[in-house]
Amino acid sequence: MLLTAIEVSPGFAATIHRQPGSVPPGSFVTYKKETLYSVEFFCQQGLERKYGGEPCLAYMNYHAGSNATTYIVISDCPEVPQTVDRIKRQLIDMFALQSSSDEHEINPFIIHGMLAKEYTTGFNNSLHTIRHFLFEPLEDVQRVLVKPDRAALARLTGNLHRLSESIDTLLSRLEFAMMALDSMAIAHAQMFNVIREAHDSGTCNHILSMGCAQKQKDTISYLSITLTTLKRKLETYQMARSNAMTLVFNLVTQLDAATNMTIAKATREDSMVMKTIAVLTMVFLPATFASSLFGMSFFQTEEALNGVGMKWWVYVVVAFPLTMLTFGGWFGWMYWPALKRLFERIIHNSHSQKTDK
């Protein structure tokens, strides 16, 4: 019933039930019987003092016939009532100041401008908070550069990731706030034009002066420039965070490379030990085989021998070729690919020499 009594447009009523962060700005001009009736504008205003806060939805309805302006502010953020009370006090002071002067004109968009100023201040405070949180990881990166530590790098990676989420969230809301200010500037210029046209045609008794309109236009422009500056600062922080994350990734990669080098060195040492064991085995195994073979019963004679037998050289003749054969087989098996390439190169060179002749 309240929305009906205020004559809220259906376009705004449909946005009330949407999720925060999904309401685009809207502007409506209503005519009745070829006469300007009302000008409406609504947008989402971010009133957060921290980058985790929720925005609010602000609606304005300017009634041309009565020259009255109605505002509706919707939000579940606990800081919004405090902000609204602060704006009320500012309006009371403004009305008191104007009652003592000759100026009695108030721009219908003035509360939208006050709300925009409030969330601009909130964004600035959030930016200082992020800047404070950014310097600590950057100092940690400098310390880790001197003495790399996996535990410190893991902790630093988590901190930078959380900081990245906060920066991305605030950057998204800054862009949305800049879009709302751009729409506000367009809607304000449109309202000024339609009110002046209606006044010139005699269908509206009220008019918005150039001075009042220009003052609000300058306010919106200043806030837009301020948000653009904050966005550039935030993008700088985002770049610093990205560089720090890249450096941490490179440090982790270097630690992994150093670990792999250590493992490779240990593996190489183990390989040398295994090769030594294999060589010793090949030295003693054929000789052991030959001694076991000749120690069998069918190699024994009936006469017992004292001392070294006359045919001891048979053992050497058998054991030595077996040892060399074992070494040759092992060498060929281990280095066959290299030997194959060597033979192919020799054959290729011989064919080349024959072709040249």
CSV table of C-alpha atoms in Angstrom, one decimal:
chain,number,residue,atom,x,y,z
A,1,MET,CA,0.0,0.0,0.0
A,2,LEU,CA,2.9,2.3,0.7
A,3,LEU,CA,4.3,1.9,-2.8
A,4,THR,CA,0.9,2.5,-4.3
A,5,ALA,CA,0.3,5.6,-2.2
A,6,ILE,CA,3.7,7.0,-3.3
A,7,GLU,CA,2.9,5.9,-6.9
A,8,VAL,CA,6.1,4.0,-7.3
A,9,SER,CA,6.6,2.8,-10.8
A,10,PRO,CA,6.3,-1.0,-11.4
A,11,GLY,CA,9.9,-1.0,-12.7
A,12,PHE,CA,11.3,-0.2,-9.2
A,13,ALA,CA,8.8,-2.4,-7.4
A,14,ALA,CA,10.0,-5.4,-9.4
A,15,THR,CA,13.6,-4.8,-8.3
A,16,ILE,CA,13.0,-4.9,-4.6
A,17,HIS,CA,12.9,-8.8,-4.5
A,18,ARG,CA,16.1,-9.2,-6.5
A,19,GLN,CA,19.4,-10.3,-4.9
A,20,PRO,CA,21.9,-7.5,-3.9
A,21,GLY,CA,24.4,-6.8,-6.6
A,22,SER,CA,22.0,-7.5,-9.4
A,23,VAL,CA,19.9,-4.3,-9.6
A,24,PRO,CA,20.8,-1.9,-12.5
A,25,PRO,CA,20.0,1.8,-12.3
A,26,GLY,CA,16.6,2.9,-13.6
A,27,SER,CA,15.1,6.2,-14.7
A,28,PHE,CA,11.4,6.9,-15.6
A,29,VAL,CA,9.6,10.1,-16.7
A,30,THR,CA,5.8,10.0,-16.4
A,31,TYR,CA,3.4,12.2,-18.3
A,32,LYS,CA,-0.3,12.5,-17.8
A,33,LYS,CA,-2.5,14.3,-20.4
A,34,GLU,CA,0.6,15.7,-22.1
A,35,THR,CA,1.7,17.2,-18.8
A,36,LEU,CA,4.9,16.2,-16.9
A,37,TYR,CA,3.7,14.3,-13.8
A,38,SER,CA,6.8,12.7,-12.1
A,39,VAL,CA,10.5,11.9,-12.5
A,40,GLU,CA,11.8,8.7,-10.9
A,41,PHE,CA,15.3,7.4,-10.5
A,42,PHE,CA,16.7,4.5,-8.5
A,43,CYS,CA,20.1,2.9,-8.2
A,44,GLN,CA,22.1,0.6,-5.9
A,45,GLN,CA,24.2,2.5,-3.4
A,46,GLY,CA,27.1,0.8,-1.6
A,47,LEU,CA,27.2,2.1,2.0
A,48,GLU,CA,29.7,-0.4,3.3
A,49,ARG,CA,32.4,0.8,5.7
A,50,LYS,CA,34.2,-2.5,5.0
A,51,TYR,CA,34.6,-4.3,1.8
A,52,GLY,CA,32.4,-7.1,3.0
A,53,GLY,CA,29.3,-5.0,3.5
A,54,GLU,CA,26.1,-5.1,1.5
A,55,PRO,CA,24.8,-2.2,-0.7
A,56,CYS,CA,21.4,-0.6,-0.4
A,57,LEU,CA,18.7,0.4,-3.0
A,58,ALA,CA,17.8,4.1,-3.1
A,59,TYR,CA,14.6,5.3,-4.9
A,60,MET,CA,13.6,8.9,-5.7
A,61,ASN,CA,10.3,10.2,-6.9
A,62,TYR,CA,9.9,13.9,-7.9
A,63,HIS,CA,6.3,15.0,-8.2
A,64,ALA,CA,6.2,17.9,-10.7
A,65,GLY,CA,2.8,19.2,-9.6
A,66,SER,CA,3.6,19.6,-5.9
A,67,ASN,CA,7.3,20.1,-6.3
A,68,ALA,CA,7.8,17.3,-3.7
A,69,THR,CA,10.5,14.7,-3.6
A,70,THR,CA,10.1,11.3,-1.9
A,71,TYR,CA,12.9,8.9,-1.2
A,72,ILE,CA,12.8,5.2,-0.3
A,73,VAL,CA,16.0,3.5,1.0
A,74,ILE,CA,16.0,-0.3,1.3
A,75,SER,CA,18.8,-2.4,2.9
A,76,ASP,CA,19.5,-4.9,5.5
A,77,CYS,CA,22.9,-3.4,6.3
A,78,PRO,CA,23.1,-2.4,10.0
A,79,GLU,CA,25.0,0.8,9.0
A,80,VAL,CA,22.3,2.2,6.7
A,81,PRO,CA,20.1,3.6,9.4
A,82,GLN,CA,23.1,5.5,10.9
A,83,THR,CA,23.9,6.9,7.4
A,84,VAL,CA,20.2,7.9,6.9
A,85,ASP,CA,20.1,9.7,10.2
A,86,ARG,CA,23.3,11.5,9.4
A,87,ILE,CA,21.8,12.6,6.1
A,88,LYS,CA,18.7,13.8,7.8
A,89,ARG,CA,20.7,16.0,10.2
A,90,GLN,CA,22.6,17.4,7.2
A,91,LEU,CA,19.2,18.2,5.5
A,92,ILE,CA,17.9,19.9,8.7
A,93,ASP,CA,21.0,22.0,8.8
A,94,MET,CA,20.6,22.8,5.2
A,95,PHE,CA,17.0,23.8,5.5
A,96,ALA,CA,17.8,26.0,8.5
A,97,LEU,CA,20.6,27.7,6.6
A,98,GLN,CA,18.3,28.3,3.6
A,99,SER,CA,15.5,29.7,5.7
A,100,SER,CA,17.9,32.5,6.8
A,101,SER,CA,18.9,33.3,3.2
A,102,ASP,CA,17.2,34.1,0.0
A,103,GLU,CA,18.0,30.7,-1.5
A,104,HIS,CA,15.1,28.2,-1.0
A,105,GLU,CA,15.7,25.8,-3.9
A,106,ILE,CA,16.8,22.2,-3.3
A,107,ASN,CA,17.7,19.8,-6.0
A,108,PRO,CA,15.6,16.5,-6.0
A,109,PHE,CA,18.8,14.5,-6.5
A,110,ILE,CA,20.5,15.9,-3.4
A,111,ILE,CA,19.9,12.8,-1.3
A,112,HIS,CA,21.2,10.6,-4.1
A,113,GLY,CA,24.3,12.7,-4.1
A,114,MET,CA,24.7,12.5,-0.3
A,115,LEU,CA,24.3,8.7,-0.4
A,116,ALA,CA,26.9,8.5,-3.2
A,117,LYS,CA,29.3,10.7,-1.1
A,118,GLU,CA,28.8,8.3,1.9
A,119,TYR,CA,29.6,5.1,-0.1
A,120,THR,CA,32.6,6.9,-1.7
A,121,THR,CA,33.9,7.5,1.8
A,122,GLY,CA,33.2,3.9,2.6
A,123,PHE,CA,35.2,2.8,-0.5
A,124,ASN,CA,38.1,5.0,0.5
A,125,ASN,CA,38.1,3.4,4.0
A,126,SER,CA,38.0,0.0,2.5
A,127,LEU,CA,40.9,0.9,0.2
A,128,HIS,CA,43.0,1.9,3.2
A,129,THR,CA,42.2,-1.4,4.9
A,130,ILE,CA,43.3,-3.4,1.9
A,131,ARG,CA,46.4,-1.3,1.6
A,132,HIS,CA,47.2,-2.2,5.2
A,133,PHE,CA,46.6,-5.9,4.6
A,134,LEU,CA,48.7,-5.7,1.4
A,135,PHE,CA,51.9,-4.3,3.0
A,136,GLU,CA,52.2,-7.2,5.4
A,137,PRO,CA,52.4,-9.9,2.7
A,138,LEU,CA,54.8,-7.7,0.7
A,139,GLU,CA,57.1,-7.5,3.7
A,140,ASP,CA,56.8,-11.3,4.2
A,141,VAL,CA,57.9,-11.8,0.5
A,142,GLN,CA,61.0,-9.7,1.1
A,143,ARG,CA,61.8,-11.9,4.2
A,144,VAL,CA,61.2,-15.1,2.3
A,145,LEU,CA,63.5,-13.9,-0.5
A,146,VAL,CA,66.4,-13.9,2.0
A,147,LYS,CA,65.6,-17.3,3.5
A,148,PRO,CA,63.0,-19.4,1.5
A,149,ASP,CA,60.8,-21.5,3.7
A,150,ARG,CA,58.0,-23.8,2.5
A,151,ALA,CA,55.8,-23.2,5.5
A,152,ALA,CA,56.2,-19.4,5.2
A,153,LEU,CA,55.4,-19.6,1.4
A,154,ALA,CA,52.3,-21.7,2.1
A,155,ARG,CA,51.1,-19.2,4.6
A,156,LEU,CA,51.9,-16.3,2.3
A,157,THR,CA,50.1,-17.9,-0.6
A,158,GLY,CA,46.9,-18.2,1.5
A,159,ASN,CA,47.1,-14.6,2.6
A,160,LEU,CA,47.6,-13.4,-0.9
A,161,HIS,CA,44.7,-15.5,-2.1
A,162,ARG,CA,42.3,-14.0,0.5
A,163,LEU,CA,43.6,-10.5,-0.3
A,164,SER,CA,43.0,-11.2,-4.0
A,165,GLU,CA,39.4,-12.1,-3.3
A,166,SER,CA,38.9,-8.9,-1.3
A,167,ILE,CA,40.4,-6.8,-4.0
A,168,ASP,CA,38.3,-8.4,-6.7
A,169,THR,CA,35.1,-7.9,-4.7
A,170,LEU,CA,35.8,-4.2,-4.0
A,171,LEU,CA,36.8,-3.6,-7.6
A,172,SER,CA,33.5,-5.1,-8.8
A,173,ARG,CA,31.6,-2.9,-6.5
A,174,LEU,CA,33.6,0.2,-7.5
A,175,GLU,CA,32.7,-0.5,-11.1
A,176,PHE,CA,29.0,-0.9,-10.2
A,177,ALA,CA,29.1,2.3,-8.2
A,178,MET,CA,30.7,4.2,-11.2
A,179,MET,CA,27.9,2.9,-13.4
A,180,ALA,CA,25.3,4.1,-10.9
A,181,LEU,CA,26.9,7.6,-10.9
A,182,ASP,CA,27.0,7.7,-14.7
A,183,SER,CA,23.3,6.8,-14.8
A,184,MET,CA,22.6,9.4,-12.1
A,185,ALA,CA,24.3,12.1,-14.2
A,186,ILE,CA,22.2,11.1,-17.2
A,187,ALA,CA,19.0,11.0,-15.2
A,188,HIS,CA,19.7,14.4,-13.6
A,189,ALA,CA,20.3,16.0,-16.9
A,190,GLN,CA,17.2,14.5,-18.3
A,191,MET,CA,15.1,15.8,-15.3
A,192,PHE,CA,16.5,19.3,-15.7
A,193,ASN,CA,15.6,19.3,-19.4
A,194,VAL,CA,12.0,17.9,-19.0
A,195,ILE,CA,11.3,20.3,-16.1
A,196,ARG,CA,12.5,23.3,-18.1
A,197,GLU,CA,10.5,22.1,-21.2
A,198,ALA,CA,7.4,21.7,-19.1
A,199,HIS,CA,7.9,25.1,-17.5
A,200,ASP,CA,8.4,26.8,-20.9
A,201,SER,CA,5.2,25.1,-22.3
A,202,GLY,CA,3.2,26.3,-19.2
A,203,THR,CA,2.4,22.8,-17.9
A,204,CYS,CA,4.6,23.1,-14.8
A,205,ASN,CA,4.8,26.0,-12.4
A,206,HIS,CA,8.2,25.0,-11.0
A,207,ILE,CA,11.6,25.2,-12.5
A,208,LEU,CA,15.1,24.0,-11.6
A,209,SER,CA,17.5,26.9,-11.8
A,210,MET,CA,20.8,26.6,-13.7
A,211,GLY,CA,22.8,27.2,-10.5
A,212,CYS,CA,21.1,24.5,-8.6
A,213,ALA,CA,21.4,22.0,-11.4
A,214,GLN,CA,25.0,22.9,-12.0
A,215,LYS,CA,25.9,22.4,-8.4
A,216,GLN,CA,24.4,18.9,-8.3
A,217,LYS,CA,26.1,18.1,-11.6
A,218,ASP,CA,29.5,19.2,-10.2
A,219,THR,CA,28.9,17.1,-7.2
A,220,ILE,CA,28.2,14.0,-9.3
A,221,SER,CA,31.2,14.7,-11.5
A,222,TYR,CA,33.5,15.1,-8.5
A,223,LEU,CA,32.3,11.8,-7.0
A,224,SER,CA,32.8,10.1,-10.3
A,225,ILE,CA,36.4,11.3,-10.5
A,226,THR,CA,37.0,10.3,-6.9
A,227,LEU,CA,35.7,6.7,-7.7
A,228,THR,CA,37.9,6.6,-10.8
A,229,THR,CA,40.9,7.6,-8.7
A,230,LEU,CA,40.1,4.9,-6.1
A,231,LYS,CA,39.7,2.3,-8.9
A,232,ARG,CA,43.2,3.2,-10.3
A,233,LYS,CA,44.7,2.8,-6.8
A,234,LEU,CA,42.9,-0.5,-6.3
A,235,GLU,CA,44.2,-1.7,-9.7
A,236,THR,CA,47.7,-0.7,-8.5
A,237,TYR,CA,47.2,-2.8,-5.4
A,238,GLN,CA,45.9,-5.6,-7.5
A,239,MET,CA,49.1,-5.4,-9.7
A,240,ALA,CA,51.3,-5.4,-6.6
A,241,ARG,CA,49.4,-8.5,-5.3
A,242,SER,CA,49.8,-10.2,-8.7
A,243,ASN,CA,53.5,-9.5,-8.7
A,244,ALA,CA,53.9,-10.8,-5.2
A,245,MET,CA,51.9,-14.0,-6.1
A,246,THR,CA,54.2,-14.5,-9.2
A,247,LEU,CA,57.3,-14.1,-7.0
A,248,VAL,CA,56.0,-16.6,-4.5
A,249,PHE,CA,55.2,-19.0,-7.3
A,250,ASN,CA,58.7,-18.6,-8.6
A,251,LEU,CA,60.2,-19.2,-5.2
A,252,VAL,CA,58.1,-22.4,-4.8
A,253,THR,CA,59.3,-23.5,-8.2
A,254,GLN,CA,62.9,-22.9,-7.3
A,255,LEU,CA,62.5,-24.8,-4.1
A,256,ASP,CA,61.0,-27.7,-6.0
A,257,ALA,CA,63.9,-27.6,-8.5
A,258,ALA,CA,66.4,-27.6,-5.7
A,259,THR,CA,64.6,-30.6,-4.2
A,260,ASN,CA,64.6,-32.4,-7.5
A,261,MET,CA,68.3,-31.7,-7.9
A,262,THR,CA,69.0,-33.2,-4.5
A,263,ILE,CA,67.0,-36.3,-5.4
A,264,ALA,CA,68.7,-36.6,-8.7
A,265,LYS,CA,72.1,-36.3,-7.1
A,266,ALA,CA,71.2,-38.9,-4.5
A,267,THR,CA,69.9,-41.2,-7.2
A,268,ARG,CA,73.1,-40.7,-9.2
A,269,GLU,CA,75.2,-41.7,-6.2
A,270,ASP,CA,73.0,-44.7,-5.6
A,271,SER,CA,73.4,-45.6,-9.3
A,272,MET,CA,77.2,-45.4,-9.0
A,273,VAL,CA,77.1,-47.7,-5.9
A,274,MET,CA,74.9,-50.2,-7.8
A,275,LYS,CA,77.3,-50.1,-10.8
A,276,THR,CA,80.2,-50.7,-8.4
A,277,ILE,CA,78.4,-53.7,-6.9
A,278,ALA,CA,77.6,-55.0,-10.4
A,279,VAL,CA,81.3,-54.7,-11.5
A,280,LEU,CA,82.5,-56.5,-8.4
A,281,THR,CA,79.9,-59.2,-9.0
A,282,MET,CA,81.0,-59.6,-12.6
A,283,VAL,CA,84.7,-59.9,-11.5
A,284,PHE,CA,84.1,-62.6,-8.9
A,285,LEU,CA,81.1,-64.5,-10.3
A,286,PRO,CA,82.7,-66.1,-13.4
A,287,ALA,CA,85.8,-67.1,-11.3
A,288,THR,CA,83.5,-68.5,-8.6
A,289,PHE,CA,81.6,-70.4,-11.3
A,290,ALA,CA,84.8,-71.9,-12.7
A,291,SER,CA,86.1,-72.9,-9.3
A,292,SER,CA,82.7,-74.5,-8.4
A,293,LEU,CA,82.7,-76.3,-11.7
A,294,PHE,CA,86.2,-77.7,-11.4
A,295,GLY,CA,85.5,-78.6,-7.8
A,296,MET,CA,82.8,-81.1,-8.8
A,297,SER,CA,83.5,-84.8,-8.3
A,298,PHE,CA,83.8,-85.8,-12.0
A,299,PHE,CA,86.8,-83.5,-12.3
A,300,GLN,CA,88.7,-85.3,-9.5
A,301,THR,CA,91.4,-88.0,-10.2
A,302,GLU,CA,91.9,-91.1,-8.2
A,303,GLU,CA,95.4,-89.9,-7.0
A,304,ALA,CA,95.5,-87.4,-4.2
A,305,LEU,CA,97.6,-84.4,-5.0
A,306,ASN,CA,99.7,-82.5,-2.5
A,307,GLY,CA,100.2,-78.8,-3.3
A,308,VAL,CA,99.3,-77.1,-6.6
A,309,GLY,CA,98.4,-79.3,-9.4
A,310,MET,CA,100.1,-79.3,-12.8
A,311,LYS,CA,97.0,-78.2,-14.6
A,312,TRP,CA,96.1,-75.1,-12.5
A,313,TRP,CA,96.4,-73.0,-15.7
A,314,VAL,CA,93.1,-74.7,-16.9
A,315,TYR,CA,91.2,-72.7,-14.3
A,316,VAL,CA,92.8,-69.5,-15.4
A,317,VAL,CA,92.1,-70.3,-19.1
A,318,VAL,CA,88.5,-70.9,-18.3
A,319,ALA,CA,87.8,-68.2,-15.7
A,320,PHE,CA,89.4,-65.3,-17.5
A,321,PRO,CA,87.5,-65.6,-20.8
A,322,LEU,CA,84.3,-66.1,-18.9
A,323,THR,CA,85.0,-62.9,-17.0
A,324,MET,CA,85.8,-61.0,-20.2
A,325,LEU,CA,82.7,-62.4,-21.8
A,326,THR,CA,80.5,-61.3,-18.9
A,327,PHE,CA,82.0,-57.8,-19.0
A,328,GLY,CA,81.5,-57.6,-22.7
A,329,GLY,CA,77.9,-58.7,-22.5
A,330,TRP,CA,77.2,-56.1,-19.8
A,331,PHE,CA,79.0,-53.4,-21.6
A,332,GLY,CA,77.1,-54.1,-24.9
A,333,TRP,CA,73.8,-54.2,-23.1
A,334,MET,CA,74.4,-50.9,-21.3
A,335,TYR,CA,75.9,-49.0,-24.2
A,336,TRP,CA,74.2,-50.6,-27.2
A,337,PRO,CA,72.2,-47.5,-28.2
A,338,ALA,CA,75.4,-45.4,-28.2
A,339,LEU,CA,77.4,-48.1,-30.0
A,340,LYS,CA,74.6,-48.4,-32.6
A,341,ARG,CA,74.7,-44.7,-33.3
A,342,LEU,CA,78.5,-44.9,-33.6
A,343,PHE,CA,78.3,-47.8,-36.1
A,344,GLU,CA,75.7,-45.9,-38.1
A,345,ARG,CA,77.9,-42.8,-38.2
A,346,ILE,CA,80.9,-44.8,-39.3
A,347,ILE,CA,78.8,-46.5,-42.1
A,348,HIS,CA,77.4,-43.1,-43.1
A,349,ASN,CA,80.9,-41.5,-43.3
A,350,SER,CA,82.2,-44.4,-45.3
A,351,HIS,CA,79.3,-44.1,-47.8
A,352,SER,CA,79.9,-40.3,-48.0
A,353,GLN,CA,83.6,-40.8,-48.8
A,354,LYS,CA,82.8,-43.3,-51.5
A,355,THR,CA,80.3,-40.9,-53.1
A,356,ASP,CA,82.9,-38.1,-53.0
A,357,LYS,CA,85.3,-40.2,-54.9
